[in-house]
Tab-separated table of C-alpha atoms in Angstrom:
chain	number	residue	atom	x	y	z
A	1	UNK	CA	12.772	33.680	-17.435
A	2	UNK	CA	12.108	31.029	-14.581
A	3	UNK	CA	9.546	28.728	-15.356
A	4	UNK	CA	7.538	27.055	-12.504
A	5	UNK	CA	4.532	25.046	-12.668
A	6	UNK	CA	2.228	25.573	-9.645
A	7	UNK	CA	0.165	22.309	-9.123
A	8	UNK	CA	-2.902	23.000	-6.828
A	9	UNK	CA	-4.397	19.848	-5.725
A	10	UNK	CA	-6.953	21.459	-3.028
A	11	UNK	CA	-6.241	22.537	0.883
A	12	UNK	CA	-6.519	25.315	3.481
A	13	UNK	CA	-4.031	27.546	1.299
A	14	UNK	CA	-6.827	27.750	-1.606
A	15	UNK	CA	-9.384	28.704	0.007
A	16	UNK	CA	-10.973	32.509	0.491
A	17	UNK	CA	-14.410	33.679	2.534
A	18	UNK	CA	-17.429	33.380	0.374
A	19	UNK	CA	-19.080	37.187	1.601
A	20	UNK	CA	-22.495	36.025	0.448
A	21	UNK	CA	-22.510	32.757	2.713
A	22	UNK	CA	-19.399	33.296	5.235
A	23	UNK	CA	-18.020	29.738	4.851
A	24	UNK	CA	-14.774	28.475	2.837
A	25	UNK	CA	-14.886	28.489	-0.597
A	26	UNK	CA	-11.306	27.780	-3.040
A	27	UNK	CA	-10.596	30.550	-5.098
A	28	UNK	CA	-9.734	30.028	-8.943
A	29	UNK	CA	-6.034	29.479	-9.132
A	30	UNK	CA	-5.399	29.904	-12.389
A	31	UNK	CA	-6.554	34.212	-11.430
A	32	UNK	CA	-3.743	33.760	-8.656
A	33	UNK	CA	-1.780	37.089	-8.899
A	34	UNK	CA	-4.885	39.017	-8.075
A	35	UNK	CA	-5.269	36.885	-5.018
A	36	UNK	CA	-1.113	36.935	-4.034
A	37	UNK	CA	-0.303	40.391	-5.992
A	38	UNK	CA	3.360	39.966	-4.611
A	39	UNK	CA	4.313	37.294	-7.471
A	40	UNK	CA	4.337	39.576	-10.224
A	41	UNK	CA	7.889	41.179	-8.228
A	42	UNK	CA	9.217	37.475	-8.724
A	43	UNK	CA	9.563	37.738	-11.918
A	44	UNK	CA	8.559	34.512	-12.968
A	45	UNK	CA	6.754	32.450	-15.418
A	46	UNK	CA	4.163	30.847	-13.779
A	47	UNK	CA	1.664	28.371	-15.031
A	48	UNK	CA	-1.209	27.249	-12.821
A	49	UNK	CA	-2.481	23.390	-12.937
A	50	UNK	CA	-5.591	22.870	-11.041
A	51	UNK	CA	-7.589	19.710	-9.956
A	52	UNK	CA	-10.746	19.358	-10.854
A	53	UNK	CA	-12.799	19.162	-8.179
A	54	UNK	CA	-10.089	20.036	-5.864
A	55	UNK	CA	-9.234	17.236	-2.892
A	56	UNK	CA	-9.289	17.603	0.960
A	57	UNK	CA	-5.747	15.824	1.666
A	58	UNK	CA	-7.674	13.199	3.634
A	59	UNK	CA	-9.021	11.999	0.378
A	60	UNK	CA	-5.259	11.285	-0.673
A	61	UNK	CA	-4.804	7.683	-2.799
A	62	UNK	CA	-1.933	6.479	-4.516
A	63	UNK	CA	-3.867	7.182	-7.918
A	64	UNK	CA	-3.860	10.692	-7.498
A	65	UNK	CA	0.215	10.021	-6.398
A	66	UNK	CA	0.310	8.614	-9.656
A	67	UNK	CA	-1.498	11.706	-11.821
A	68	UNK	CA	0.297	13.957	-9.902
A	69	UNK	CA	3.585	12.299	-10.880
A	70	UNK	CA	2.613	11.741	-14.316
A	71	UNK	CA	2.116	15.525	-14.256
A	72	UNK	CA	5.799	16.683	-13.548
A	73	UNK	CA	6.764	13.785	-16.000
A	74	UNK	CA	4.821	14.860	-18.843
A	75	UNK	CA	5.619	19.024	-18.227
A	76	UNK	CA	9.428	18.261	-16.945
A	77	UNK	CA	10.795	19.897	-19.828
A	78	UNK	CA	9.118	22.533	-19.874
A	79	UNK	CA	9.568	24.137	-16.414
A	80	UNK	CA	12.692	24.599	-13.609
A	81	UNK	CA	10.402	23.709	-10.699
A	82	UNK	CA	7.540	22.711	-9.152
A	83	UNK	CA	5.341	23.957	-6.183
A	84	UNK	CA	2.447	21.627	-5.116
A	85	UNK	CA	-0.448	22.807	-2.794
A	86	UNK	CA	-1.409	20.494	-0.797
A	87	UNK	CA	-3.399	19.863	2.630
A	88	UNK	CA	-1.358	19.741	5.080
A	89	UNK	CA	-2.779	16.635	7.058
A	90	UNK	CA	-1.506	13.852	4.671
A	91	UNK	CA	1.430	16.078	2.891
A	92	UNK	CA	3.931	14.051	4.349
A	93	UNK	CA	2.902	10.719	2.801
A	94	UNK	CA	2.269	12.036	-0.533
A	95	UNK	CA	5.789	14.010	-0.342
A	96	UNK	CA	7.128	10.724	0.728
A	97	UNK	CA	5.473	8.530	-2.292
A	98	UNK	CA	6.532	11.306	-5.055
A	99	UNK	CA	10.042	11.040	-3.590
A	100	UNK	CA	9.692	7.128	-4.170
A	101	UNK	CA	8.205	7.470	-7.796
A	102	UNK	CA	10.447	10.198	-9.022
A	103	UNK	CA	13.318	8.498	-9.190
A	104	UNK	CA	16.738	10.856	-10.292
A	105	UNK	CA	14.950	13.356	-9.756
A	106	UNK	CA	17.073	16.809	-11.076
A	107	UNK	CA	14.448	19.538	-10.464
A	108	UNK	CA	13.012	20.652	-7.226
A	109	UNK	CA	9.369	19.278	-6.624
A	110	UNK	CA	8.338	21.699	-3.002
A	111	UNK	CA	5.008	20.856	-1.385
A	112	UNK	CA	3.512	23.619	0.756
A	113	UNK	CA	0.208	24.195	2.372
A	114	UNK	CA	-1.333	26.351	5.102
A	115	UNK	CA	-2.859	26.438	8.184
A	116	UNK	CA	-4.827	29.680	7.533
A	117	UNK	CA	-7.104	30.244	4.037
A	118	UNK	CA	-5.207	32.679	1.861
A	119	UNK	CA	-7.823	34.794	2.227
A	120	UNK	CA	-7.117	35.395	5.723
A	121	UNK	CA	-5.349	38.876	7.171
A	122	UNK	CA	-2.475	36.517	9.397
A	123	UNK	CA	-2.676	33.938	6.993
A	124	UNK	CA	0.546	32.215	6.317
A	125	UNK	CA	-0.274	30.828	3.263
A	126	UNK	CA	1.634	34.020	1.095
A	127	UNK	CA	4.483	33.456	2.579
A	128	UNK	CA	4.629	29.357	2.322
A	129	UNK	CA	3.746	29.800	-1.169
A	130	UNK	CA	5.935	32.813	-2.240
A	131	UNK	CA	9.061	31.186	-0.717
A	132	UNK	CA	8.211	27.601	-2.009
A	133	UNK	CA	8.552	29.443	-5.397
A	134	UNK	CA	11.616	31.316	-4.439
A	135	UNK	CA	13.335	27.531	-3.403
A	136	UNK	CA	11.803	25.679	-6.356
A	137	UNK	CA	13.468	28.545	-8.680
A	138	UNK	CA	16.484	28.825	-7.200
A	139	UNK	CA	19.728	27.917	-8.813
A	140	UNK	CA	24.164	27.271	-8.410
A	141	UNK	CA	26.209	26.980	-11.374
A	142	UNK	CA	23.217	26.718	-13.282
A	143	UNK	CA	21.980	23.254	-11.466
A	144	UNK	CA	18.497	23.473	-8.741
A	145	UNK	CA	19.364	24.073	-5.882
A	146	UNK	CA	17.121	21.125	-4.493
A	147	UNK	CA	17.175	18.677	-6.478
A	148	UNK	CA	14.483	16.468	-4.465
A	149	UNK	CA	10.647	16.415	-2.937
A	150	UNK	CA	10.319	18.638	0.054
A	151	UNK	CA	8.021	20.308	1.955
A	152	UNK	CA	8.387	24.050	3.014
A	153	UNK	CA	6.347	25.350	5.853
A	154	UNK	CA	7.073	27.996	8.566
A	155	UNK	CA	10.109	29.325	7.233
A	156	UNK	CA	12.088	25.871	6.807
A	157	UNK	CA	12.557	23.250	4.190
A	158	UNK	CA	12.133	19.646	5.182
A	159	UNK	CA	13.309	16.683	2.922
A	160	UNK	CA	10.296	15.363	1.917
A	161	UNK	CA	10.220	11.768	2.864
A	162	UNK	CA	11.475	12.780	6.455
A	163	UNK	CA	8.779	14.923	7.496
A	164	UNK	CA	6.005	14.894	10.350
A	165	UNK	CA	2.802	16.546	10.456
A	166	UNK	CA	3.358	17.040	14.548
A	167	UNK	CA	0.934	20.081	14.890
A	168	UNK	CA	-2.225	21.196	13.691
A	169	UNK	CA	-2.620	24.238	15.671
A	170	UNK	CA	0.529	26.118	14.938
A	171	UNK	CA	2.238	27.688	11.834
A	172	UNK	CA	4.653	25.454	12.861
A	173	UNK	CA	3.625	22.378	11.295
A	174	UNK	CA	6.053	19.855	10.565
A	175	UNK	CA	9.341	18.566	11.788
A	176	UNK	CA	11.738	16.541	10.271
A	177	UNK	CA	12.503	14.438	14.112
A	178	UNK	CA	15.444	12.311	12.490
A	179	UNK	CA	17.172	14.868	9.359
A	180	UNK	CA	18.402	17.958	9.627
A	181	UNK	CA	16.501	21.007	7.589
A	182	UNK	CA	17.114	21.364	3.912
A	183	UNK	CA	17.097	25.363	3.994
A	184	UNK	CA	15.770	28.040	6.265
A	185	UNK	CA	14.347	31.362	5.298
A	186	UNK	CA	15.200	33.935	7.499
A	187	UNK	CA	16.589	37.513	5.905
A	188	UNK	CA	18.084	35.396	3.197
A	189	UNK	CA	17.551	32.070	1.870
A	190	UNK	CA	20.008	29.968	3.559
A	191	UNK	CA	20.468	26.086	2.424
A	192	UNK	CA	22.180	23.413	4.157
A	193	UNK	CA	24.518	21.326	1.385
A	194	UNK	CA	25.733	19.039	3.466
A	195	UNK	CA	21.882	17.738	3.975
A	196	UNK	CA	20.617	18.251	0.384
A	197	UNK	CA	20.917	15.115	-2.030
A	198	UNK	CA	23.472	15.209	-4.956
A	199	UNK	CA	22.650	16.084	-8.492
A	200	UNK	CA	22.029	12.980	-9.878
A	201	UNK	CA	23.304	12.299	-13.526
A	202	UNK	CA	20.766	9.947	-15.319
A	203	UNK	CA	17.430	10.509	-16.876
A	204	UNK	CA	14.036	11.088	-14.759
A	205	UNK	CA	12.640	7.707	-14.181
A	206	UNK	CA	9.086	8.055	-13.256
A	207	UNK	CA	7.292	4.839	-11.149
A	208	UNK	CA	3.497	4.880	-11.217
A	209	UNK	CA	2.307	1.338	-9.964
A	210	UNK	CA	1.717	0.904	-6.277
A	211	UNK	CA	0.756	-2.123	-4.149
A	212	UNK	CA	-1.451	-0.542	-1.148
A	213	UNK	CA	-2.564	-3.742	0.093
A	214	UNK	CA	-0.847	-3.332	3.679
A	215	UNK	CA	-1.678	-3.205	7.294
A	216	UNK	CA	-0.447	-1.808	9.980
A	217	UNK	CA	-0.390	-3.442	13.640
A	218	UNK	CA	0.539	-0.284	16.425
A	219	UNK	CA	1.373	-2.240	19.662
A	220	UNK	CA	0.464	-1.201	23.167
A	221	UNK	CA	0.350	-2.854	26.667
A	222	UNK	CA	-2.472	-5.128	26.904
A	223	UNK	CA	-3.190	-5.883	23.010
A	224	UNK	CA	-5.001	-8.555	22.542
A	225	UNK	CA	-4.114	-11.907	20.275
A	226	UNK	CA	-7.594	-11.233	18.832
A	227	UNK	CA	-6.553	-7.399	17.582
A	228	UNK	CA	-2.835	-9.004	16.560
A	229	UNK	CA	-4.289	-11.595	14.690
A	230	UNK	CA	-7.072	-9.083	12.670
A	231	UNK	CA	-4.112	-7.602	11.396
A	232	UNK	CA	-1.671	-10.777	11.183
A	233	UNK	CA	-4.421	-13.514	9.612
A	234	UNK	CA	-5.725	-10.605	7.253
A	235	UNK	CA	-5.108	-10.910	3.459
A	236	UNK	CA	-2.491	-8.150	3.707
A	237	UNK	CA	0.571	-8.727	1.211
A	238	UNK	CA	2.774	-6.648	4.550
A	239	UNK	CA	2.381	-5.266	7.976
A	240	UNK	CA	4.258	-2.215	9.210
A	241	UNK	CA	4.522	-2.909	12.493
A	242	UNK	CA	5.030	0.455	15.422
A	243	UNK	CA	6.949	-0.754	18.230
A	244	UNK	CA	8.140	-0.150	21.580
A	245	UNK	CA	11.839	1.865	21.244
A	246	UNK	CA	14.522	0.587	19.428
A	247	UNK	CA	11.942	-1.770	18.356
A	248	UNK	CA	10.767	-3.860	20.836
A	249	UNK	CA	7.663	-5.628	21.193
A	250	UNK	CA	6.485	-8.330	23.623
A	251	UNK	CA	7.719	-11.621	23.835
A	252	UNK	CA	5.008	-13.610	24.837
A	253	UNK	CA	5.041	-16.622	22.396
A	254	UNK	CA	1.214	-16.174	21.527
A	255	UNK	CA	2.419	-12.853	19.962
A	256	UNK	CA	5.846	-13.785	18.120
A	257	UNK	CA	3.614	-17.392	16.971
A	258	UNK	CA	1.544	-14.820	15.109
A	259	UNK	CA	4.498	-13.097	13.986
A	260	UNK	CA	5.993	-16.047	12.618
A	261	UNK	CA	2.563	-17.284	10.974
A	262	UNK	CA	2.072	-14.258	9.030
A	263	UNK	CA	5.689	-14.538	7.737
A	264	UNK	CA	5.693	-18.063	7.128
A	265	UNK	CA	2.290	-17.164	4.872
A	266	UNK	CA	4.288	-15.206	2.913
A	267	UNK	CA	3.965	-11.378	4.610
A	268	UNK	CA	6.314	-9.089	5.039
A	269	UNK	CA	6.652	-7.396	8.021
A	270	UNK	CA	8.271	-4.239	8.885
A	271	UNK	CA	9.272	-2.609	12.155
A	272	UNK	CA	9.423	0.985	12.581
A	273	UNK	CA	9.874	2.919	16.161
A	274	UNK	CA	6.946	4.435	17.614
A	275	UNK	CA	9.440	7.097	19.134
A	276	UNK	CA	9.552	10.261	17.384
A	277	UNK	CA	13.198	10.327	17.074
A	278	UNK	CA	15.742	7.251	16.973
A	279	UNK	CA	15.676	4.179	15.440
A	280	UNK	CA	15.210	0.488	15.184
A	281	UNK	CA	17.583	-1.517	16.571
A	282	UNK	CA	16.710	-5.246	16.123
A	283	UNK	CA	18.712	-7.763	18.286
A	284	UNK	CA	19.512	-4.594	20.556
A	285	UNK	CA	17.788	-6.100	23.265
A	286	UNK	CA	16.087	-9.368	23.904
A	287	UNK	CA	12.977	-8.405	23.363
A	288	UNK	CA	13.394	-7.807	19.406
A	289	UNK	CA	16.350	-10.624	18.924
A	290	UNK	CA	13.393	-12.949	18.116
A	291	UNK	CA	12.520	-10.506	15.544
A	292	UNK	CA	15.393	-10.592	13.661
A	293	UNK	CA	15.571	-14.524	13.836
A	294	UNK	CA	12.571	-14.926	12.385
A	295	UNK	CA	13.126	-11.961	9.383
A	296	UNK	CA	11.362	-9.087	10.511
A	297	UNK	CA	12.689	-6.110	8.778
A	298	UNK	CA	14.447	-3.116	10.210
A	299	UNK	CA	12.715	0.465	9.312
A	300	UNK	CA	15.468	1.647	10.954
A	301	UNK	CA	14.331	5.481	11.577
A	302	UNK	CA	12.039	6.039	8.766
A	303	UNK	CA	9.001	7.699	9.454
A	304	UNK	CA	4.992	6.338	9.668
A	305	UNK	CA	4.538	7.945	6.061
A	306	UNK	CA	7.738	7.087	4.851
A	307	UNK	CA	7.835	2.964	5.733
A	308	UNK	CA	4.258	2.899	4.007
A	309	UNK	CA	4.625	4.641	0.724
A	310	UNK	CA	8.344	3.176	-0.021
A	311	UNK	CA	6.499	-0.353	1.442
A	312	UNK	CA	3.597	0.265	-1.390
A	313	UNK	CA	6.113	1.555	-3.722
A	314	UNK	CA	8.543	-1.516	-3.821
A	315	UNK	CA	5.836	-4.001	-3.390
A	316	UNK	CA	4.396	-2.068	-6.531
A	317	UNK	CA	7.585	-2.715	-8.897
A	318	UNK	CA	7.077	-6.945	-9.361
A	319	UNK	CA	9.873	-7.534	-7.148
A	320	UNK	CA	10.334	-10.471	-5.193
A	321	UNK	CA	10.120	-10.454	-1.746
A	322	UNK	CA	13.590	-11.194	-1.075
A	323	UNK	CA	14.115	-8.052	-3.174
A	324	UNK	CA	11.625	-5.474	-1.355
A	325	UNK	CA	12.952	-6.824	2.229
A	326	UNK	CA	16.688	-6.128	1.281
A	327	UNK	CA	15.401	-2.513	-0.416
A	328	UNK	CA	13.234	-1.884	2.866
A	329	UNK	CA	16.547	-1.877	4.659
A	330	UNK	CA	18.677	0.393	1.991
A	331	UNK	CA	18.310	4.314	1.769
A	332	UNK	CA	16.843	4.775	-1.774
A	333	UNK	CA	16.231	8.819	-1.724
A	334	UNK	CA	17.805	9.959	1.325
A	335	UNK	CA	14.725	8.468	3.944
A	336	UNK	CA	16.820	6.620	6.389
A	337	UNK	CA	19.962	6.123	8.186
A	338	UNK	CA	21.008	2.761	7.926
């Protein structure tokens, strides 16, 4: 029988209506086939991890990255899959991060949420979660099927570490702006190969140690050296930097001196596109050829949550910096096209 662990880490999609008070209260998930009666027609073997006390997703740190990952590594054995319940407002970085730490990865590791409590007549939490199972159990040739962190939301399945949270009004959550979808649920289960990563054929190699210690400097017309220079002069160890387009920021010299300063102190800086789809370009146009001169690196199109996790990730493995600037630039689990 099909073994998947369920790993409830808090969220809308746990939640039910407390009759005695009317407001939000998670149910036990561990009782979680009287609440979602339509798993026992799966068929599978499910086992139920909860956290205790259960986390709103804003609460998210890379410790609890780290125990969740620890988790899967200590229980890989044991199951074929694994669904994660998550909030839905930061399940993009911590999709991101586990696709970082969980490195040759064989087994499908599918994050789902829900915008509605599961408690809830239109909810869409039964569906998210009964298809998240469906993908995390599903097999060719006797291999997973998805072999990577993703997230599964509104009928489609989004490589993890190239997902958006672009909506927090609709079932229709997330996007995946610069990767095709990983699968689609329609009548059948449909999945994309082409888009899916390859089976990889070494051991699990679980990372736990991350370097948070980073800021991040957003530009817009009119900043100020004084906000550049909070983020720039700070004690950060590296700055993802949002610019303008392909990656263009301003070149008055005020702004690259800071630049240069923070890099000269030892910082890392790297530039991501505040455009939802596209990528960095550096040297593309004049305004970012000073970039490149002075070492900026190129996020090419990785997203927000992506560029910070694999940023805290690689600054979390001892490397040098020469070593985290060339791996900044390199696709290490499928997050960007170089």
């Amino acid at each position: 029988m099909t073994s998947i662990l369920i790993i409830y880490t808090g969220g809308t999609i746990g939640m039910v209506n407390d009759p005695k008070t009317g407001s939000l209260v998670p149910f036990d998930f561990k009782q979680i086939r009287q609440n979602v009666p339509e798993l026992d027609r799966l068929d599978y073997n499910l086992d139920v991890h909860s956290f205790d006390p259960i986390l709103d997703s804003s609460n998210m740190t890379p410790e609890i990255w780290a125990e969740i990952a620890l988790l899967i590594q200590n229980r890989y054995d044991e199951f074929d899959g694994f669904v994660i319940l998550h909030g839905s407002d930061t399940m993009a970085f911590t999709a991101s991060a586990l696709s970082f730490m969980l490195e040759n990865l064989n087994k499908p590791v599918v994050l789902t949420g829900s915008q509605l409590p599961i408690g809830e007549i239109r909810t869409d939490a039964r569906e998210n979660l009964i298809t998240a199972l469906e993908i995390a159990a599903t097999k060719h040739k006797g291999k997973a099927m998805v072999p990577e962190v993703c997230i599964y939301f509104d009928y489609q399945l989004f490589r993890g570490n190239r997902s958006v949270k672009y909506n927090s009004e609709k079932f229709e959550a997330f996007r995946s702006p610069n990767y095709s979808i990983l699968a689609e649920a329609g009548v059948t289960l449909s999945f994309f190969n082409n888009y899916i990563l390859p089976q990889p054929d070494k051991a699990l190699k679980v990372h736990l140690d991350y370097n948070p210690n980073i800021g991040v400097l957003k530009l817009y017309p009119g900043i100020s050296p004084l906000a550049v220079k909070a983020i720039t002069h700070s004690s950060v160890d590296a700055i993802v930097m949002e610019t303008f387009g392909s990656g263009n920021t301003t070149t008055a010299d005020w702004f690259i001196n800071c630049l240069q300063e923070a890099i000269d102190g030892g910082k890392i800086i790297i530039d991501i596109t505040q455009c939802q789809r596209g990528s960095v370009e550096l040297g593309m146009y004049q305004t970012s050829k000073k970039l490149q001169q002075m070492g900026v690196v190129s996020g090419y199109d990785m997203t927000f949550e992506a560029a910070t996790t694999k940023l805290m990730y690689l600054m979390g493995q001892g490397l040098d910096h020469a070593a985290v600037m060339k791996l900044m630039e390199q696709s290490l689990r499928g997050e960007l096209t170089a």
